[in-house]
Coordinates of C-alpha atoms in Angstrom, one line a residue:
M1053 CA 5.7 19.6 -35.9
A1054 CA 5.3 21.9 -32.9
L1055 CA 8.4 22.1 -30.7
C1056 CA 10.3 19.6 -32.9
L1057 CA 12.4 21.4 -35.5
N1058 CA 14.1 18.2 -36.7
P1059 CA 12.9 16.9 -40.1
E1060 CA 12.4 13.4 -38.7
G1061 CA 9.7 14.6 -36.4
W1062 CA 8.7 12.9 -33.1
G1063 CA 8.9 9.4 -34.6
P1064 CA 9.6 7.6 -32.3
V1065 CA 11.3 5.2 -34.9
S1066 CA 13.6 6.9 -37.3
K1067 CA 13.0 6.5 -41.0
H1068 CA 16.5 7.4 -42.0
R1069 CA 18.6 5.1 -39.8
A1070 CA 18.0 1.4 -39.2
F1071 CA 17.1 0.4 -35.7
D1072 CA 17.2 3.9 -34.2
L1073 CA 15.0 6.6 -32.7
T1074 CA 14.3 10.1 -33.8
P1075 CA 16.5 12.9 -32.2
C1076 CA 13.4 14.7 -30.9
F1077 CA 12.0 11.6 -29.2
E1078 CA 15.3 10.7 -27.6
D1079 CA 15.9 14.3 -26.4
A1080 CA 12.4 15.0 -25.1
G1081 CA 11.2 11.5 -24.3
L1082 CA 14.2 9.7 -23.0
V1083 CA 16.5 12.5 -21.8
G1084 CA 13.8 14.9 -20.8
G1085 CA 11.7 12.2 -19.1
S1086 CA 14.7 11.0 -16.9
L1087 CA 15.6 14.6 -16.1
A1088 CA 12.0 15.3 -15.1
I1089 CA 11.9 12.3 -12.7
I1090 CA 15.2 13.4 -11.1
F1091 CA 14.1 16.9 -10.8
L1092 CA 10.7 16.1 -9.2
S1093 CA 12.0 13.4 -7.0
S1094 CA 14.8 15.6 -5.7
I1095 CA 12.5 18.4 -4.8
Y1096 CA 10.1 15.9 -3.0
N1097 CA 12.9 14.2 -1.1
T1098 CA 14.5 17.5 -0.1
Y1099 CA 11.1 18.6 1.2
Q1100 CA 10.7 15.4 3.2
L1101 CA 14.1 15.9 4.8
R1102 CA 13.4 19.5 5.9
R1103 CA 12.1 18.3 9.3
H1104 CA 15.1 16.0 10.0
E1105 CA 17.7 17.2 12.3
I1106 CA 21.3 17.7 11.2
Q1107 CA 23.5 14.8 12.4
P1108 CA 27.0 15.4 13.6
K1109 CA 29.6 14.3 11.0
N1110 CA 33.3 13.9 11.2
A1111 CA 35.9 15.8 9.1
K1112 CA 36.3 13.0 6.6
T1113 CA 32.6 12.9 6.0
R1114 CA 32.4 16.7 5.5
N1115 CA 35.3 16.5 3.0
W1116 CA 33.3 14.0 1.0
L1117 CA 30.3 16.4 1.0
V1118 CA 32.5 19.2 -0.3
A1119 CA 33.8 17.0 -3.1
K1120 CA 30.3 16.0 -4.1
L1121 CA 29.0 19.5 -4.2
S1122 CA 32.1 20.7 -6.2
V1123 CA 31.4 18.1 -8.9
L1124 CA 27.7 19.0 -9.0
S1125 CA 28.7 22.7 -9.3
L1126 CA 30.9 21.8 -12.2
A1127 CA 28.1 19.8 -13.8
T1128 CA 25.8 22.9 -13.4
L1129 CA 28.3 25.1 -15.2
V1130 CA 28.7 22.6 -18.1
A1131 CA 24.9 22.2 -18.3
I1132 CA 24.6 26.0 -18.6
A1133 CA 27.2 26.1 -21.3
A1134 CA 25.2 23.4 -23.2
L1135 CA 22.1 25.5 -22.8
V1136 CA 23.8 28.6 -24.3
L1137 CA 25.1 26.6 -27.2
T1138 CA 21.6 25.0 -27.8
V1139 CA 19.9 28.4 -27.8
N1140 CA 22.5 29.8 -30.3
S1141 CA 22.3 26.9 -32.6
S1142 CA 18.5 26.8 -32.7
T1143 CA 16.7 28.5 -35.5
D1144 CA 13.6 29.1 -33.4
P1145 CA 14.5 28.8 -29.6
V1146 CA 10.9 29.6 -28.5
H1147 CA 9.5 26.6 -30.3
D1148 CA 12.4 24.2 -30.0
Q1149 CA 12.0 21.3 -27.5
A1150 CA 15.8 21.0 -27.3
V1151 CA 16.0 24.4 -25.6
Y1152 CA 13.5 23.4 -22.9
V1153 CA 15.3 20.1 -22.3
A1154 CA 18.6 22.0 -22.0
A1155 CA 17.0 24.4 -19.5
L1156 CA 15.7 21.5 -17.5
R1157 CA 19.1 19.9 -17.6
A1158 CA 20.7 23.1 -16.2
A1159 CA 18.1 23.2 -13.4
V1160 CA 18.4 19.6 -12.4
F1161 CA 22.0 19.7 -11.1
P1162 CA 21.5 22.6 -8.6
V1163 CA 18.4 20.8 -7.2
V1164 CA 20.4 17.6 -6.9
G1165 CA 23.1 19.6 -5.1
L1166 CA 20.5 20.7 -2.5
L1167 CA 19.3 17.1 -2.2
T1168 CA 22.9 15.9 -1.7
R1169 CA 23.6 18.4 1.0
S1170 CA 20.4 17.6 2.9
N1171 CA 20.8 13.9 2.5
H1172 CA 24.5 13.9 3.5
T1173 CA 23.9 16.0 6.6
K1174 CA 20.6 14.5 7.8
T1175 CA 20.7 10.8 6.9
R1176 CA 23.2 7.9 7.1
T1177 CA 22.9 6.6 3.5
S1178 CA 23.7 7.8 0.0
S1179 CA 20.9 9.3 -2.0
T1180 CA 18.8 6.6 -3.7
I1181 CA 17.5 9.1 -6.3
V1182 CA 21.0 9.9 -7.5
L1183 CA 22.2 6.3 -7.6
A1184 CA 19.1 5.0 -9.2
F1185 CA 18.2 7.6 -11.8
F1186 CA 21.6 9.1 -12.8
P1187 CA 22.6 5.9 -14.7
V1188 CA 19.2 6.0 -16.5
Y1189 CA 19.9 9.6 -17.6
I1190 CA 23.5 8.8 -18.6
V1191 CA 22.3 5.9 -20.9
A1192 CA 19.6 8.1 -22.4
Q1193 CA 21.9 11.0 -23.0
A1194 CA 24.6 8.8 -24.5
Q1195 CA 22.0 7.4 -27.0
W1196 CA 21.0 11.0 -28.0
I1197 CA 24.7 11.9 -28.5
K1198 CA 25.2 8.9 -30.8
T1199 CA 22.2 9.8 -32.8
S1200 CA 23.3 13.5 -33.0
Y1201 CA 26.7 12.6 -34.2
A1202 CA 25.2 10.2 -36.8
S1203 CA 22.8 12.9 -38.1
N1204 CA 24.9 16.1 -37.9
G1205 CA 28.5 14.8 -37.6
Y1206 CA 31.1 15.9 -35.0
T1207 CA 32.0 19.5 -34.3
L1208 CA 33.9 20.8 -31.3
T1209 CA 31.5 23.6 -30.5
S1210 CA 28.2 21.6 -30.9
P1211 CA 25.9 21.0 -27.9
A1212 CA 26.5 17.3 -28.2
T1213 CA 30.2 17.7 -27.5
V1214 CA 29.6 19.8 -24.4
I1215 CA 27.0 17.3 -23.3
S1216 CA 29.5 14.5 -23.7
C1217 CA 31.7 16.3 -21.2
L1218 CA 28.7 16.6 -19.0
I1219 CA 28.2 12.8 -19.1
G1220 CA 31.7 12.3 -17.7
V1221 CA 31.0 14.8 -14.9
T1222 CA 27.8 13.0 -14.1
V1223 CA 29.5 9.6 -14.0
L1224 CA 32.0 11.2 -11.5
A1225 CA 29.1 12.6 -9.3
N1226 CA 27.4 9.2 -9.3
L1227 CA 30.7 7.5 -8.2
L1228 CA 31.2 10.0 -5.4
E1229 CA 27.6 9.5 -4.2
C1230 CA 28.3 5.8 -3.7
K1231 CA 30.3 6.9 -0.6
G1232 CA 27.6 7.4 2.0
P1233 CA 27.7 9.9 4.9
E1234 CA 29.1 7.3 7.2
K1235 CA 29.7 3.5 7.5
A1236 CA 28.7 1.2 10.3
E1237 CA 32.3 0.9 11.4
D1238 CA 32.5 4.6 12.0
L1239 CA 30.2 4.2 15.0
G1240 CA 32.2 1.6 16.7
E1241 CA 29.1 -0.7 17.1
K1242 CA 28.2 -4.1 15.8
E1243 CA 25.1 -2.7 14.1
N1244 CA 23.5 -4.0 11.0
P1245 CA 25.3 -2.7 7.9
Y1246 CA 22.0 -2.5 6.0
A1247 CA 21.3 0.7 7.9
T1248 CA 24.1 2.5 6.0
A1249 CA 24.2 0.5 2.8
N1250 CA 23.6 2.4 -0.4
F1251 CA 21.2 1.6 -3.2
Y1252 CA 23.6 -0.6 -5.1
S1253 CA 24.7 -2.5 -2.0
R1254 CA 21.2 -3.3 -1.1
M1255 CA 20.3 -4.4 -4.6
L1256 CA 23.3 -6.7 -4.8
F1257 CA 23.3 -7.7 -1.1
S1258 CA 26.9 -6.8 -0.9
W1259 CA 26.4 -5.5 2.6
M1260 CA 26.4 -9.2 3.6
T1261 CA 29.8 -9.8 2.1
P1262 CA 31.7 -9.5 5.4
L1263 CA 29.4 -12.0 7.2
M1264 CA 29.6 -14.4 4.3
S1265 CA 33.4 -14.2 4.2
T1266 CA 33.4 -15.0 7.9
G1267 CA 31.2 -18.0 7.4
A1268 CA 33.4 -19.3 4.6
S1269 CA 36.4 -19.3 6.9
R1270 CA 34.9 -20.6 10.1
F1271 CA 31.5 -21.3 11.8
I1272 CA 29.5 -18.2 12.5
T1273 CA 28.8 -17.6 16.2
E1274 CA 26.3 -15.3 17.9
E1275 CA 29.1 -12.7 18.4
D1276 CA 29.5 -12.5 14.6
M1277 CA 25.8 -11.7 14.0
Y1278 CA 24.8 -8.1 13.5
A1279 CA 22.3 -6.4 15.8
L1280 CA 18.7 -6.1 14.7
D1281 CA 17.5 -2.9 13.2
V1282 CA 15.5 -0.8 15.7
N1283 CA 12.4 -1.1 13.5
D1284 CA 12.6 -4.9 13.5
E1285 CA 12.9 -5.4 17.3
S1286 CA 10.0 -7.4 18.7
K1287 CA 9.0 -4.7 21.1
N1288 CA 8.7 -2.0 18.5
L1289 CA 6.9 -4.4 16.1
G1290 CA 4.4 -5.3 18.8
D1291 CA 3.8 -1.7 19.8
R1292 CA 3.3 -0.7 16.2
L1293 CA 0.7 -3.4 15.6
Q1294 CA -1.0 -2.6 18.9
E1295 CA -1.2 1.1 17.9
Y1296 CA -3.0 0.4 14.7
W1297 CA -5.2 -2.3 16.3
D1298 CA -6.4 0.2 18.8
R1299 CA -7.4 2.5 16.0
Q1300 CA -9.2 -0.3 14.3
E1301 CA -11.1 -1.2 17.4
K1302 CA -12.6 2.3 17.4
K1303 CA -14.2 1.6 14.0
T1304 CA -17.3 -0.4 13.6
S1305 CA -15.6 -2.5 10.9
G1306 CA -12.2 -2.9 12.4
A1307 CA -10.2 -5.9 11.2
L1308 CA -6.8 -7.4 12.1
W1309 CA -5.6 -7.5 8.5
R1310 CA -6.1 -3.8 8.2
A1311 CA -4.0 -3.1 11.3
M1312 CA -1.3 -5.4 9.9
Y1313 CA -1.4 -3.7 6.6
H1314 CA -1.0 -0.2 8.1
A1315 CA 1.7 -1.5 10.5
Y1316 CA 3.8 -3.6 8.0
G1317 CA 2.3 -3.1 4.6
G1318 CA 4.7 -0.6 3.1
P1319 CA 7.5 -3.0 2.1
Y1320 CA 4.8 -5.5 1.0
A1321 CA 3.2 -3.0 -1.4
L1322 CA 6.7 -2.4 -2.9
A1323 CA 7.2 -6.2 -3.2
G1324 CA 3.9 -6.3 -5.2
F1325 CA 5.1 -3.6 -7.6
L1326 CA 8.4 -5.4 -8.1
K1327 CA 6.6 -8.7 -8.8
I1328 CA 4.5 -7.0 -11.5
L1329 CA 7.6 -5.5 -13.0
W1330 CA 9.3 -9.0 -12.9
D1331 CA 6.4 -10.5 -14.7
I1332 CA 6.6 -7.9 -17.4
L1333 CA 10.3 -8.5 -17.8
A1334 CA 9.7 -12.3 -17.9
F1335 CA 7.6 -11.8 -21.0
V1336 CA 9.9 -9.2 -22.5
Q1337 CA 12.7 -11.8 -22.8
P1338 CA 10.8 -14.1 -25.3
Q1339 CA 9.9 -11.0 -27.4
L1340 CA 13.6 -10.0 -27.5
L1341 CA 14.6 -13.5 -28.4
R1342 CA 12.0 -13.5 -31.2
L1343 CA 13.4 -10.2 -32.6
L1344 CA 16.9 -11.6 -32.4
L1345 CA 16.0 -14.7 -34.3
A1346 CA 14.2 -12.6 -36.9
Y1347 CA 17.3 -10.4 -37.2
I1348 CA 19.6 -13.4 -37.7
T1349 CA 17.3 -14.8 -40.4
A1350 CA 17.3 -11.4 -42.2
Y1351 CA 21.1 -11.0 -41.8
Q1352 CA 21.7 -14.3 -43.4
A1353 CA 19.7 -13.2 -46.4
D1354 CA 21.1 -9.7 -46.5
K1355 CA 24.7 -9.2 -45.2
S1356 CA 24.4 -5.4 -45.5
L1357 CA 22.3 -5.1 -42.4
T1358 CA 24.0 -3.2 -39.5
H1359 CA 25.4 -5.1 -36.6
Y1360 CA 24.1 -2.5 -34.2
Q1361 CA 20.6 -4.0 -34.1
G1362 CA 21.9 -7.5 -33.2
V1363 CA 24.3 -6.2 -30.6
S1364 CA 21.6 -4.0 -29.1
L1365 CA 19.2 -6.9 -28.8
V1366 CA 21.8 -9.1 -27.1
I1367 CA 22.7 -6.3 -24.7
A1368 CA 19.0 -5.7 -24.0
M1369 CA 18.5 -9.4 -23.2
F1370 CA 21.5 -9.4 -20.9
V1371 CA 20.4 -6.3 -19.0
A1372 CA 16.8 -7.6 -18.7
T1373 CA 18.2 -10.8 -17.1
L1374 CA 20.3 -8.8 -14.7
V1375 CA 17.4 -6.6 -13.7
Q1376 CA 15.1 -9.6 -13.4
T1377 CA 17.5 -11.3 -11.0
A1378 CA 17.9 -8.2 -8.9
I1379 CA 14.1 -7.6 -8.8
L1380 CA 13.3 -11.2 -7.8
N1381 CA 15.8 -11.1 -5.0
Q1382 CA 14.4 -7.9 -3.6
Y1383 CA 10.9 -9.2 -4.0
F1384 CA 11.6 -12.3 -1.8
Y1385 CA 13.6 -10.2 0.6
L1386 CA 10.7 -7.8 1.2
C1387 CA 8.2 -10.7 1.4
F1388 CA 10.3 -12.5 4.0
L1389 CA 10.9 -9.2 5.9
T1390 CA 7.2 -8.5 6.0
G1391 CA 6.5 -12.1 7.1
M1392 CA 9.0 -11.9 9.9
R1393 CA 7.6 -8.6 11.1
I1394 CA 4.0 -9.9 11.1
R1395 CA 5.0 -13.0 13.0
A1396 CA 7.0 -11.1 15.6
G1397 CA 4.3 -8.5 16.0
L1398 CA 1.6 -11.0 16.5
V1399 CA 3.6 -13.1 18.9
T1400 CA 4.5 -10.1 21.0
T1401 CA 0.9 -8.8 21.0
I1402 CA -0.6 -12.2 21.9
Y1403 CA 2.0 -12.6 24.7
K1404 CA 1.3 -9.2 26.2
K1405 CA -2.4 -10.0 26.1
A1406 CA -1.9 -13.4 27.8
L1407 CA 0.0 -11.7 30.7
V1408 CA -3.0 -9.6 31.7
L1409 CA -5.7 -12.3 31.4
S1410 CA -7.0 -14.0 34.4
N1411 CA -6.8 -17.8 34.8
D1412 CA -10.5 -18.2 33.9
A1413 CA -10.2 -16.0 30.8
Q1414 CA -7.0 -17.7 29.6
G1415 CA -8.8 -21.0 29.0
S1416 CA -6.3 -23.6 27.8
R1417 CA -2.7 -22.5 27.7
G1418 CA -2.2 -24.7 24.7
D1419 CA -4.5 -22.5 22.7
I1420 CA -2.3 -19.4 23.4
V1421 CA 0.8 -21.4 22.6
N1422 CA -0.7 -22.5 19.2
L1423 CA -1.8 -18.9 18.4
M1424 CA 1.8 -17.8 18.8
S1425 CA 3.5 -20.8 17.1
V1426 CA 1.1 -22.2 14.5
D1427 CA -1.2 -19.4 13.5
A1428 CA 1.4 -16.7 13.6
T1429 CA 3.7 -18.9 11.5
R1430 CA 0.9 -19.4 9.0
M1431 CA 0.5 -15.7 8.6
Q1432 CA 4.2 -15.4 8.0
D1433 CA 4.1 -18.1 5.3
L1434 CA 1.1 -16.4 3.7
T1435 CA 3.2 -13.4 2.8
T1436 CA 5.6 -15.4 0.7
N1437 CA 3.0 -16.5 -1.8
G1438 CA 0.2 -14.1 -1.1
L1439 CA 1.0 -11.8 -4.0
I1440 CA 0.3 -14.6 -6.4
F1441 CA -3.3 -13.6 -6.2
I1442 CA -2.3 -10.4 -8.1
S1443 CA 0.6 -11.7 -10.1
G1444 CA -1.2 -14.9 -11.3
P1445 CA -4.0 -13.3 -13.2
F1446 CA -1.6 -10.7 -14.6
Q1447 CA 0.7 -13.4 -15.9
I1448 CA -2.2 -15.3 -17.5
V1449 CA -3.2 -12.1 -19.3
L1450 CA 0.3 -11.5 -20.6
A1451 CA 0.6 -15.1 -21.7
F1452 CA -2.6 -15.1 -23.6
V1453 CA -1.8 -11.8 -25.3
S1454 CA 1.6 -13.2 -26.4
L1455 CA 0.0 -16.5 -27.6
Y1456 CA -2.7 -14.7 -29.5
K1457 CA -0.1 -12.6 -31.3
L1458 CA 1.9 -15.6 -32.2
I1459 CA -0.6 -18.3 -33.1
G1460 CA -4.0 -16.5 -33.3
W1461 CA -7.3 -18.1 -32.4
P1462 CA -5.9 -21.5 -31.4
S1463 CA -4.7 -19.8 -28.2
F1464 CA -8.3 -19.8 -27.0
V1465 CA -8.0 -23.6 -26.6
G1466 CA -5.5 -22.9 -23.9
I1467 CA -7.9 -20.5 -22.3
A1468 CA -10.7 -23.1 -22.4
I1469 CA -8.4 -25.6 -20.7
T1470 CA -7.5 -23.1 -18.0
I1471 CA -11.1 -22.2 -17.4
V1472 CA -12.0 -25.9 -17.0
A1473 CA -8.9 -26.6 -14.8
I1474 CA -9.7 -23.8 -12.3
P1475 CA -13.0 -25.4 -10.9
A1476 CA -11.2 -28.8 -10.8
Q1477 CA -8.4 -27.3 -8.7
G1478 CA -11.0 -25.6 -6.4
A1479 CA -12.8 -29.0 -6.0
A1480 CA -9.5 -30.7 -5.1
A1481 CA -8.8 -27.9 -2.6
Q1482 CA -12.2 -28.4 -1.0
W1483 CA -11.5 -32.1 -0.7
L1484 CA -8.2 -31.4 1.0
K1485 CA -9.9 -29.1 3.4
K1486 CA -12.4 -31.8 4.4
L1487 CA -9.6 -34.3 4.9
Q1488 CA -7.7 -31.8 7.1
T1489 CA -10.8 -31.2 9.1
K1490 CA -11.2 -34.9 9.6
Q1491 CA -7.5 -35.1 10.6
M1492 CA -8.1 -32.4 13.3
K1493 CA -11.2 -34.3 14.6
I1494 CA -9.1 -37.4 14.9
R1495 CA -6.7 -35.5 17.0
G1496 CA -9.6 -34.4 19.2
V1497 CA -10.2 -38.0 20.2
W1498 CA -7.2 -37.7 22.6
S1499 CA -9.1 -35.1 24.6
S1500 CA -12.3 -37.2 24.8
I1501 CA -10.5 -40.3 25.9
F1502 CA -8.7 -38.5 28.7
E1503 CA -11.9 -36.7 29.7
T1504 CA -13.9 -39.9 30.3
S1505 CA -11.0 -41.6 32.1
L1506 CA -9.8 -39.0 34.5
R1507 CA -11.6 -35.7 34.7
R1508 CA -13.8 -33.4 32.7
L1509 CA -11.9 -30.8 30.7
I1510 CA -13.2 -27.3 30.4
E1511 CA -13.5 -27.1 26.6
S1512 CA -11.4 -29.5 24.5
L1513 CA -10.0 -28.4 21.2
D1514 CA -8.2 -30.4 18.6
Q1515 CA -4.8 -28.9 19.0
R1516 CA -1.9 -31.3 19.5
T1517 CA 0.0 -29.1 22.1
K1518 CA -3.1 -28.9 24.4
L1519 CA -3.7 -32.6 24.3
M1520 CA -0.2 -33.6 25.0
S1521 CA -0.2 -31.0 27.9
E1522 CA -3.3 -32.7 29.4
L1523 CA -1.8 -36.1 29.0
L1524 CA 1.5 -35.3 30.7
S1525 CA -0.1 -33.3 33.5
N1526 CA -2.0 -36.5 34.6
I1527 CA 0.8 -39.0 34.0
K1528 CA 0.9 -39.7 37.7
S1529 CA -2.7 -41.0 37.7
I1530 CA -2.0 -43.1 34.7
K1531 CA 1.1 -44.6 36.3
L1532 CA -0.8 -45.2 39.6
Y1533 CA -3.6 -47.1 38.1
G1534 CA -1.4 -49.0 35.6
W1535 CA -3.2 -47.7 32.5
E1536 CA -0.1 -47.4 30.3
D1537 CA -0.9 -50.3 27.9
A1538 CA -4.6 -49.3 27.6
F1539 CA -3.7 -45.6 26.8
M1540 CA -0.9 -46.7 24.5
S1541 CA -3.2 -48.8 22.4
M1542 CA -5.8 -46.0 22.3
V1543 CA -3.1 -43.4 21.3
T1544 CA -1.7 -45.8 18.7
S1545 CA -5.1 -46.3 17.1
V1546 CA -5.8 -42.6 17.0
R1547 CA -2.3 -42.0 15.5
N1548 CA -2.8 -44.6 12.9
A1549 CA -6.1 -43.1 11.8
E1550 CA -4.4 -39.7 11.6
L1551 CA -1.5 -41.1 9.6
N1552 CA -4.0 -42.6 7.2
T1553 CA -5.7 -39.2 6.7
I1554 CA -2.3 -37.5 6.2
R1555 CA -1.4 -40.2 3.6
R1556 CA -4.6 -39.4 1.7
I1557 CA -3.9 -35.7 1.9
G1558 CA -0.4 -36.3 0.5
I1559 CA -1.8 -38.3 -2.4
I1560 CA -4.4 -35.7 -3.3
D1561 CA -2.0 -32.9 -2.9
A1562 CA 0.5 -34.6 -5.3
F1563 CA -2.2 -35.3 -7.8
N1564 CA -3.3 -31.7 -7.6
A1565 CA 0.3 -30.5 -8.2
V1566 CA 0.8 -32.8 -11.1
A1567 CA -2.5 -31.7 -12.7
W1568 CA -1.7 -28.0 -12.3
G1569 CA 1.8 -28.5 -13.7
S1570 CA 0.5 -30.3 -16.7
I1571 CA -1.9 -27.5 -17.7
P1572 CA 0.7 -25.6 -19.7
L1573 CA 1.6 -28.8 -21.7
L1574 CA -2.1 -29.2 -22.5

């Protein structure tokens, strides 16, 4: 085939070796793909850093930069040597994909060196591109070397031997990059270590280890806590929301959710991508288990099968589980972070607005308090499970596809049950909504009782904070006229009615949860 001079072709599955890929696919697809991602990402990140100012660094940090650049220079020389050997060993260098991959490999390390220099001098963290994609390249390159030795044997002057040395240099470069430009302790401040944590530290939450160690030995006090990141301070969060809300107000179709999305939606969009990736891995695990069981059955019948396939499946399941755990933790972290930012931004914005309102425009102060406490908290809670609207249908599609491949047409019975269950769940939700509305109306009786007994309120709402505020503000009149028993009986009757409604809501909610959980069994 064009650009592939190996007799096995592009494959991707090899016909000459069990449970293996073709050399062309491994070289161009796996190795070349990972190198292309590193190359393009490095160029883009270097371009983004061009406007950043160079930050002052101490001598120790500069020495680390020299060490990193030296190792990357060595990697460049080894990659060039591999390119020369690849060209010399190829029968048709112009039409050989291995030459182009070798050329890309030789070009990647100088570009990574430029990125490392810019990142080390202009930021405070290690390069995420290097730490995230170098391991992927190392694994892909190691797989190609294994296939190359299995196909062509081992020779000292072969490109595979030189590339094996390159893998060792790449591992050293990746280890050096784990050391960031500076640590939080270098500044002499009690700042959040997340600001200087590298990619691995953030994925494993190891930046919290010192705080956890302190909590294991004694009670954590306020002095032990780290300072908030500048981007997470309430003032900055409120200013950011206000900025985008002002932009939305200039539009005819301005909406608060658009302002919140532009202000805080970046991490939440990343959380959505991680959730989709986690869903895919969740369905990859059963497929790997199915292949492993099939391999065990075949191995029991034929002992001559290679062990490489079984070991590879077990390693794949282990790695998939580790990646799933890391992704899920990052997903919840980003969701909680976005929820915290939304709540803080809303509370700050509402509070600033309340300060400039007149007494007549403010209405009831209980309404403002509930906007900051109840409604803002509900928006925060929404971010935790909000992505289920995207993840849920995606999981259903993956589940049905898997079921159809396993059992065929009977899987449509499960589809029918799900289709019938969705309207039932919607009806239960509407019933709950009516009961909650009834509960809120019961709370509104407090306002009407007090209005007819003492004075007319401006506009009564059914919020508990406002009603209790009105009751306590007129407690002197109640004490003066001796109305304690009368109001106590009225309040008790209203509260009993409210508790009855809450009990009904709890029963329906429990039934709804049991019905939804029993759908997979059906």
